[in-house]
Amino acid sequence: MRHHVHPETGVTRRGLAQAGHPVAILAIAALCGALLLTALGFGSSLAADRASTQPQGVLAIPGVDVAITKTVTSAQVEPGARITFTLDFANLGDSPAGTVVVTDILPAGLTNLSIQASGNVSTYAAGPPNWVWQFPGLASEESDVIVIGATISPGVVRGTVLTNTAQISAVGDVDSGNNQSAVTITVLDLPIVGLTATSDSPTLLGGTTNFTASVTSGTSVAYA
């Protein structure tokens, strides 16, 4: 910076820029331009446009949005097998949900049920076929889980497809597209865990012999 002394008053003042260094002059010009834009009402809109282009975090959905997802430990099981269903549900909205009702429609062919629910369950109604849990509410982005254990009845016919559906509801829910979830289970043949065979011995070439087979824990055996 260059200092100038007024020849009459003796007051010292600082120069804005030296020759060949217009930085200060440009800064003053930019400041004046910004003040002019603000005075004309454009400053706030520019700031808003700039803010809208900034990366934002994942925001909760406006309102109440309860959702549920059901999973199962295995989609292919044998009669007598033990399986576990898991119901994960939550309020994805930014507003608290009031009374929340979760319904699980268990198919026939399941026995020895065991049920555990997290959260504050105010009402529980046992089926069959509908099991219903009522929760006093879910805060924004709060989640809970229900776990159901069951055994495939030994009498279920092989090839049977069992469908298990879970539903959730709440007053004011803004999205019904995520209020239901289902899984399917296919019942397989029991494996042959024991096979013994005997025949008339000795057997002569070209002769006839009797063959006897015993099968345990199986369904059908083909002879060739």
Short mmCIF file of C-alpha atoms in Angstrom, two decimals:
data_model
loop_
_atom_site.label_atom_id
_atom_site.label_comp_id
_atom_site.label_asym_id
_atom_site.label_seq_id
_atom_site.Cartn_x
_atom_site.Cartn_y
_atom_site.Cartn_z
CA MET A 1 0.00 0.00 0.00
CA ARG A 2 1.18 3.58 -0.74
CA HIS A 3 0.71 6.41 1.79
CA HIS A 4 -0.12 9.96 0.59
CA VAL A 5 0.17 13.11 2.72
CA HIS A 6 -2.12 15.98 1.78
CA PRO A 7 0.11 19.03 1.25
CA GLU A 8 -2.29 21.44 3.03
CA THR A 9 -3.99 19.38 5.77
CA GLY A 10 -1.16 17.01 6.55
CA VAL A 11 -3.67 14.11 6.70
CA THR A 12 -2.24 10.79 5.62
CA ARG A 13 -4.39 8.47 3.42
CA ARG A 14 -3.69 5.02 2.02
CA GLY A 15 -3.85 4.27 -1.64
CA LEU A 16 -6.18 1.51 -2.81
CA ALA A 17 -3.69 -0.13 -5.13
CA GLN A 18 -0.25 0.24 -6.45
CA ALA A 19 0.47 0.38 -10.12
CA GLY A 20 0.24 -3.09 -11.64
CA HIS A 21 -1.81 -4.46 -8.63
CA PRO A 22 -5.55 -3.98 -9.38
CA VAL A 23 -6.69 -6.63 -6.83
CA ALA A 24 -8.14 -4.15 -4.36
CA ILE A 25 -10.04 -2.30 -7.09
CA LEU A 26 -11.57 -5.57 -8.35
CA ALA A 27 -12.58 -6.54 -4.83
CA ILE A 28 -14.36 -3.20 -4.35
CA ALA A 29 -16.13 -3.65 -7.69
CA ALA A 30 -17.31 -7.15 -6.75
CA LEU A 31 -18.60 -5.91 -3.40
CA CYS A 32 -20.52 -3.08 -5.06
CA GLY A 33 -22.03 -5.54 -7.54
CA ALA A 34 -23.21 -7.84 -4.75
CA LEU A 35 -24.75 -4.92 -2.87
CA LEU A 36 -26.57 -3.84 -6.02
CA LEU A 37 -28.00 -7.34 -6.61
CA THR A 38 -29.21 -7.51 -3.04
CA ALA A 39 -30.85 -4.10 -3.31
CA LEU A 40 -32.67 -5.21 -6.47
CA GLY A 41 -33.96 -8.37 -4.76
CA PHE A 42 -31.76 -10.88 -6.57
CA GLY A 43 -29.38 -11.66 -3.74
CA SER A 44 -31.74 -13.93 -1.81
CA SER A 45 -32.74 -15.92 -4.90
CA LEU A 46 -29.12 -16.52 -5.83
CA ALA A 47 -28.43 -17.78 -2.31
CA ALA A 48 -31.46 -20.05 -2.50
CA ASP A 49 -30.34 -21.43 -5.86
CA ARG A 50 -26.90 -22.09 -4.46
CA ALA A 51 -28.30 -23.85 -1.41
CA SER A 52 -30.52 -26.04 -3.57
CA THR A 53 -27.49 -27.36 -5.43
CA GLN A 54 -25.68 -28.40 -2.26
CA PRO A 55 -25.67 -32.17 -1.51
CA GLN A 56 -28.27 -33.04 1.07
CA GLY A 57 -28.57 -36.01 3.44
CA VAL A 58 -31.34 -38.59 3.23
CA LEU A 59 -34.46 -37.00 4.65
CA ALA A 60 -37.42 -38.75 6.22
CA ILE A 61 -40.59 -38.95 4.14
CA PRO A 62 -43.06 -36.17 5.03
CA GLY A 63 -45.91 -37.42 7.21
CA VAL A 64 -46.47 -40.96 8.50
CA ASP A 65 -45.13 -43.85 6.40
CA VAL A 66 -45.16 -47.27 8.06
CA ALA A 67 -43.51 -50.13 6.16
CA ILE A 68 -42.93 -53.86 6.72
CA THR A 69 -40.60 -56.52 5.31
CA LYS A 70 -40.90 -60.28 5.93
CA THR A 71 -38.09 -62.82 5.49
CA VAL A 72 -37.76 -66.57 6.17
CA THR A 73 -34.71 -68.68 6.96
CA SER A 74 -35.32 -71.13 4.09
CA ALA A 75 -37.64 -71.15 1.07
CA GLN A 76 -37.40 -74.94 0.62
CA VAL A 77 -37.96 -77.22 3.60
CA GLU A 78 -38.83 -80.79 4.48
CA PRO A 79 -41.72 -81.90 6.71
CA GLY A 80 -40.68 -81.63 10.34
CA ALA A 81 -38.13 -78.87 9.65
CA ARG A 82 -37.92 -75.79 11.86
CA ILE A 83 -38.09 -72.35 10.20
CA THR A 84 -38.06 -68.75 11.40
CA PHE A 85 -40.02 -65.81 10.01
CA THR A 86 -38.77 -62.26 10.71
CA LEU A 87 -41.01 -59.20 10.40
CA ASP A 88 -39.06 -55.93 10.28
CA PHE A 89 -41.24 -52.83 10.39
CA ALA A 90 -40.67 -49.10 10.84
CA ASN A 91 -42.06 -45.60 10.48
CA LEU A 92 -40.11 -44.04 7.61
CA GLY A 93 -41.93 -40.71 7.90
CA ASP A 94 -40.91 -37.53 9.67
CA SER A 95 -44.08 -37.51 11.80
CA PRO A 96 -44.88 -39.92 14.65
CA ALA A 97 -47.40 -42.65 13.89
CA GLY A 98 -50.31 -43.23 16.25
CA THR A 99 -51.66 -46.73 16.79
CA VAL A 100 -49.81 -49.21 14.57
CA VAL A 101 -51.31 -52.62 13.76
CA VAL A 102 -49.20 -55.51 12.45
CA THR A 103 -50.99 -58.60 11.11
CA ASP A 104 -49.33 -61.88 10.16
CA ILE A 105 -51.36 -64.43 8.19
CA LEU A 106 -49.77 -67.80 8.87
CA PRO A 107 -50.70 -70.67 6.53
CA ALA A 108 -51.99 -74.05 7.64
CA GLY A 109 -49.33 -76.71 8.04
CA LEU A 110 -47.29 -74.95 10.72
CA THR A 111 -47.06 -76.18 14.32
CA ASN A 112 -45.14 -75.47 17.55
CA LEU A 113 -45.21 -71.70 17.14
CA SER A 114 -42.92 -69.42 19.15
CA ILE A 115 -43.40 -65.66 18.92
CA GLN A 116 -41.28 -62.74 20.17
CA ALA A 117 -42.00 -59.05 19.57
CA SER A 118 -39.86 -56.04 20.41
CA GLY A 119 -41.29 -52.65 21.27
CA ASN A 120 -44.29 -51.82 23.41
CA VAL A 121 -47.12 -54.16 22.39
CA SER A 122 -50.42 -52.94 23.80
CA THR A 123 -52.67 -55.65 22.30
CA TYR A 124 -52.00 -59.14 20.98
CA ALA A 125 -54.55 -61.42 19.34
CA ALA A 126 -53.59 -65.00 18.53
CA GLY A 127 -54.94 -66.67 15.36
CA PRO A 128 -55.31 -68.84 13.45
CA PRO A 129 -54.88 -67.78 10.77
CA ASN A 130 -54.30 -64.12 11.69
CA TRP A 131 -51.94 -63.05 14.45
CA VAL A 132 -52.35 -59.37 15.29
CA TRP A 133 -50.11 -57.02 17.28
CA GLN A 134 -51.10 -53.48 18.19
CA PHE A 135 -48.48 -50.89 19.13
CA PRO A 136 -49.38 -47.55 20.76
CA GLY A 137 -47.18 -45.70 18.26
CA LEU A 138 -43.93 -45.43 16.35
CA ALA A 139 -41.76 -42.33 16.42
CA SER A 140 -40.22 -40.96 13.25
CA GLU A 141 -37.69 -43.48 11.87
CA GLU A 142 -38.33 -45.89 14.77
CA SER A 143 -38.24 -49.61 13.96
CA ASP A 144 -39.23 -52.84 15.68
CA VAL A 145 -39.18 -56.56 14.89
CA ILE A 146 -41.35 -59.65 15.37
CA VAL A 147 -39.80 -63.13 15.16
CA ILE A 148 -41.98 -66.22 14.61
CA GLY A 149 -40.63 -69.75 14.85
CA ALA A 150 -42.60 -72.69 13.42
CA THR A 151 -42.30 -76.35 12.47
CA ILE A 152 -43.53 -77.76 9.16
CA SER A 153 -46.14 -80.38 10.02
CA PRO A 154 -45.04 -83.93 9.12
CA GLY A 155 -48.31 -84.48 7.25
CA VAL A 156 -47.83 -81.66 4.74
CA VAL A 157 -47.86 -83.12 1.22
CA ARG A 158 -44.63 -82.80 -0.73
CA GLY A 159 -44.77 -80.07 -3.35
CA THR A 160 -47.09 -77.92 -1.22
CA VAL A 161 -46.34 -74.19 -1.41
CA LEU A 162 -47.01 -72.28 1.81
CA THR A 163 -47.48 -68.50 1.64
CA ASN A 164 -46.98 -66.30 4.69
CA THR A 165 -48.12 -62.67 4.45
CA ALA A 166 -47.50 -59.78 6.86
CA GLN A 167 -49.32 -56.44 6.85
CA ILE A 168 -48.98 -53.12 8.68
CA SER A 169 -51.30 -50.14 9.02
CA ALA A 170 -51.44 -46.77 10.76
CA VAL A 171 -53.75 -43.77 10.62
CA GLY A 172 -52.56 -41.16 8.14
CA ASP A 173 -50.12 -43.45 6.32
CA VAL A 174 -49.04 -41.66 3.13
CA ASP A 175 -47.77 -44.72 1.22
CA SER A 176 -49.66 -48.02 1.11
CA GLY A 177 -47.21 -49.57 -1.33
CA ASN A 178 -44.92 -50.80 1.44
CA ASN A 179 -47.62 -52.03 3.85
CA GLN A 180 -47.48 -55.72 2.88
CA SER A 181 -44.77 -58.34 2.44
CA ALA A 182 -44.97 -62.08 1.74
CA VAL A 183 -42.70 -65.13 1.50
CA THR A 184 -43.34 -68.58 0.02
CA ILE A 185 -42.07 -71.95 1.21
CA THR A 186 -41.99 -75.13 -0.88
CA VAL A 187 -42.25 -78.44 1.00
CA LEU A 188 -39.80 -81.03 -0.34
CA ASP A 189 -39.68 -84.83 -0.19
CA LEU A 190 -38.09 -86.36 2.85
CA PRO A 191 -34.64 -87.74 2.07
CA ILE A 192 -34.03 -91.47 2.20
CA VAL A 193 -31.94 -91.82 5.33
CA GLY A 194 -31.90 -95.62 5.47
CA LEU A 195 -32.01 -98.25 2.71
CA THR A 196 -31.26 -101.95 3.09
CA ALA A 197 -31.56 -104.61 0.41
CA THR A 198 -31.32 -108.40 0.38
CA SER A 199 -31.57 -111.01 -2.37
CA ASP A 200 -31.64 -114.77 -2.74
CA SER A 201 -28.05 -115.81 -2.81
CA PRO A 202 -26.36 -117.36 -4.62
CA THR A 203 -28.00 -116.32 -7.87
CA LEU A 204 -27.19 -118.23 -11.05
CA LEU A 205 -26.61 -116.42 -14.34
CA GLY A 206 -29.90 -116.36 -16.24
CA GLY A 207 -31.82 -117.46 -13.18
CA THR A 208 -34.46 -115.69 -11.09
CA THR A 209 -33.89 -114.13 -7.71
CA ASN A 210 -36.00 -112.25 -5.17
CA PHE A 211 -34.93 -108.74 -4.15
CA THR A 212 -36.19 -107.12 -0.95
CA ALA A 213 -35.63 -103.45 0.00
CA SER A 214 -36.52 -101.63 3.21
CA VAL A 215 -36.76 -97.84 3.27
CA THR A 216 -37.04 -95.59 6.31
CA SER A 217 -37.97 -91.90 6.46
CA GLY A 218 -38.57 -91.87 2.70
CA THR A 219 -41.45 -91.41 0.31
CA SER A 220 -41.02 -93.50 -2.80
CA VAL A 221 -38.41 -95.80 -4.30
CA ALA A 222 -38.07 -96.79 -7.96
CA TYR A 223 -36.70 -100.18 -8.91
CA ALA A 224 -34.92 -100.77 -12.20
#
